[in-house]
GROMACS .gro file of C-alpha atoms in nm:
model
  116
    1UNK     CA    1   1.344   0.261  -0.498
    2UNK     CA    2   1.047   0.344  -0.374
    3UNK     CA    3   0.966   0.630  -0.145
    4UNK     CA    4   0.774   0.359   0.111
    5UNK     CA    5   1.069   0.080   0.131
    6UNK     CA    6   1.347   0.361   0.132
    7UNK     CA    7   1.169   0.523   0.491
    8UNK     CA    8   1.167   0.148   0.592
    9UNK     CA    9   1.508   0.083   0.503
   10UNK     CA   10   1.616   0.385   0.674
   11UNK     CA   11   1.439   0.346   1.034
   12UNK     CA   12   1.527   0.009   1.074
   13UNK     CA   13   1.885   0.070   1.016
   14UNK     CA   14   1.917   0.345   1.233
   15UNK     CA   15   1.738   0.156   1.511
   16UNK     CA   16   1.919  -0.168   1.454
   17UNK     CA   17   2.261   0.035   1.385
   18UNK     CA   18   2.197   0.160   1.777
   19UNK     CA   19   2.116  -0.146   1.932
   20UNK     CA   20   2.432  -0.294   1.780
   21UNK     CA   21   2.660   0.024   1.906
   22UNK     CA   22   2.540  -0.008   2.293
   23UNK     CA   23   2.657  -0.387   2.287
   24UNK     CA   24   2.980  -0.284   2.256
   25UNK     CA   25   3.018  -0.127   2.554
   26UNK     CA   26   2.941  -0.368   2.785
   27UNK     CA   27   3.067  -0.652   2.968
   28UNK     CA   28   3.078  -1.016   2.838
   29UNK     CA   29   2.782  -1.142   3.026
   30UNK     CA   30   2.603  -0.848   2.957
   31UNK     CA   31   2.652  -0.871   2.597
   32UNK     CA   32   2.522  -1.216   2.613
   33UNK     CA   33   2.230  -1.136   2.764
   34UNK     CA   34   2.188  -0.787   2.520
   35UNK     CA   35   2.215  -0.986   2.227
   36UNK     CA   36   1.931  -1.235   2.258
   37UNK     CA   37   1.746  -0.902   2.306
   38UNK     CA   38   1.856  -0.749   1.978
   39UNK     CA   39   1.742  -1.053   1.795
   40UNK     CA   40   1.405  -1.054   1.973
   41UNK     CA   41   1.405  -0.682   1.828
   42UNK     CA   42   1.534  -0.784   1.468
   43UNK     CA   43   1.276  -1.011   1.476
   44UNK     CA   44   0.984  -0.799   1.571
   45UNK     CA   45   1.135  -0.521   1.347
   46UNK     CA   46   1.111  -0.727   1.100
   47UNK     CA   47   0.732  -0.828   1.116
   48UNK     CA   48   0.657  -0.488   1.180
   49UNK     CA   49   0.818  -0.343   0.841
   50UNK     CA   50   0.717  -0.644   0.676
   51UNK     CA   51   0.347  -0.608   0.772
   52UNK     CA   52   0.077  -0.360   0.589
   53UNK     CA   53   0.147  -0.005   0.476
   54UNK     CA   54  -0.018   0.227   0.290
   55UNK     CA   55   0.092   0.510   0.039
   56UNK     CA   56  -0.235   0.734   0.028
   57UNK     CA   57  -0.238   1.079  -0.156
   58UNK     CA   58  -0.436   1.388  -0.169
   59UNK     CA   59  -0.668   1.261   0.180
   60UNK     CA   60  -0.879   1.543   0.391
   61UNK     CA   61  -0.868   1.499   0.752
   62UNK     CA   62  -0.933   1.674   1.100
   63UNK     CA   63  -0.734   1.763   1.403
   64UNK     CA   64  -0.858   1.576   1.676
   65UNK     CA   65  -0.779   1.705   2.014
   66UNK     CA   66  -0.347   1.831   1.991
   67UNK     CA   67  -0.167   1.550   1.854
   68UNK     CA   68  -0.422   1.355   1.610
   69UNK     CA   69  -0.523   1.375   1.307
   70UNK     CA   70  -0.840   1.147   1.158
   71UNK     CA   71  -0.965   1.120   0.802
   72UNK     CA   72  -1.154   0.787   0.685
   73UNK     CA   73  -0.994   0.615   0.343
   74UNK     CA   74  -1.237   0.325   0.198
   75UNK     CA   75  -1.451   0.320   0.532
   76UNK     CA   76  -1.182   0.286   0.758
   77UNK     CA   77  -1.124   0.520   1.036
   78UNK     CA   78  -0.745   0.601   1.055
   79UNK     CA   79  -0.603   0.806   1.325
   80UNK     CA   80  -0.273   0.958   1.308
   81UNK     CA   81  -0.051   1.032   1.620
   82UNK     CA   82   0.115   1.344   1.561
   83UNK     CA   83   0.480   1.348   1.701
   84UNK     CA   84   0.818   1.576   1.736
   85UNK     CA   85   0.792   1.861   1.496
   86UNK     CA   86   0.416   1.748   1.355
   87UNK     CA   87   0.261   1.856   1.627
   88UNK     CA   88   0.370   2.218   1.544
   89UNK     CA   89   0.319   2.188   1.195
   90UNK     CA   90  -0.063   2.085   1.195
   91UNK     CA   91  -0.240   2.369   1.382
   92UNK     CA   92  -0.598   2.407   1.198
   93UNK     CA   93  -0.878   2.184   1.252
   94UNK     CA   94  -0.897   2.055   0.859
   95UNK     CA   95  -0.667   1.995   0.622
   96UNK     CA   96  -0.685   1.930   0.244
   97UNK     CA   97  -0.506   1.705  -0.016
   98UNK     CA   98  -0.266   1.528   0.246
   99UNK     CA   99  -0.011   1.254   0.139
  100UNK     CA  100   0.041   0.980   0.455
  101UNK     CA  101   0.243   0.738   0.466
  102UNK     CA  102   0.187   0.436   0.765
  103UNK     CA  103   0.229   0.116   0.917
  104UNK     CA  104  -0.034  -0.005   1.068
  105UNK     CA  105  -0.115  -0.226   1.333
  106UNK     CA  106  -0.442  -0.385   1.431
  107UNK     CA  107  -0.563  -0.324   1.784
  108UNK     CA  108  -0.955  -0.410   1.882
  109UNK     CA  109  -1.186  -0.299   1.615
  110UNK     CA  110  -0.986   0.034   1.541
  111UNK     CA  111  -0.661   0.104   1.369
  112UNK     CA  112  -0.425   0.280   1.517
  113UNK     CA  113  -0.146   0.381   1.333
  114UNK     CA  114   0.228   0.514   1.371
  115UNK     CA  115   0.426   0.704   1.112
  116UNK     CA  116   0.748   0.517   1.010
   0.00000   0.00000   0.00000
């Protein structure tokens, strides 16, 4: 299995797995209404892991201001939001031979992506 579908596989459980767990615990009604919610989630889950990702290996990039990190790949501009222990990790201002891993999402004429 690949590296890629096995992070997928792995988020989307856990999230799903949760959302699942806190229906329990409430009343009927509530669980009514909680569980059309957890489908519209499966649902946009599901076009979200389905959607574009991209493996890329050995890639230079920059710190940009404390939590980003920008390198271009092919003439796109990709911006990486740093989060949780990442943020501590990446102190210089460059970086060489990089391996990221993304989802991406198309917003305007940027990309702005999120790590899965």
């Amino acid at each position: 299995m690949k590296f890629t579908a096995l992070a997928k596989a792995t988020l989307a459980l856990g999230i799903l797995t949760t959302g699942t767990l806190t229906t329990e615990a409430h009343s009927s009604h509530a669980k009514q209404n909680q569980e059309s919610v957890n489908k519209h989630d499966k649902e946009a889950l599901y076009r979200y892991y389905t959607g574009k990702t991209m493996e890329l290996k050995n890639i230079n990039a920059l710190k940009h201001g404390k939590n980003n990190l920008r390198f271009k790949y092919r003439g796109m501009k990709i911006q990486v939001l740093l989060l949780g222990n990442d943020k501590n990790r990446f102190q210089q201002r460059s970086y060489k031979g990089l391996d990221v891993f993304f989802c991406s999402r198309k917003k305007r004429q940027t990309r702005h992506i999120l790590y899965c």
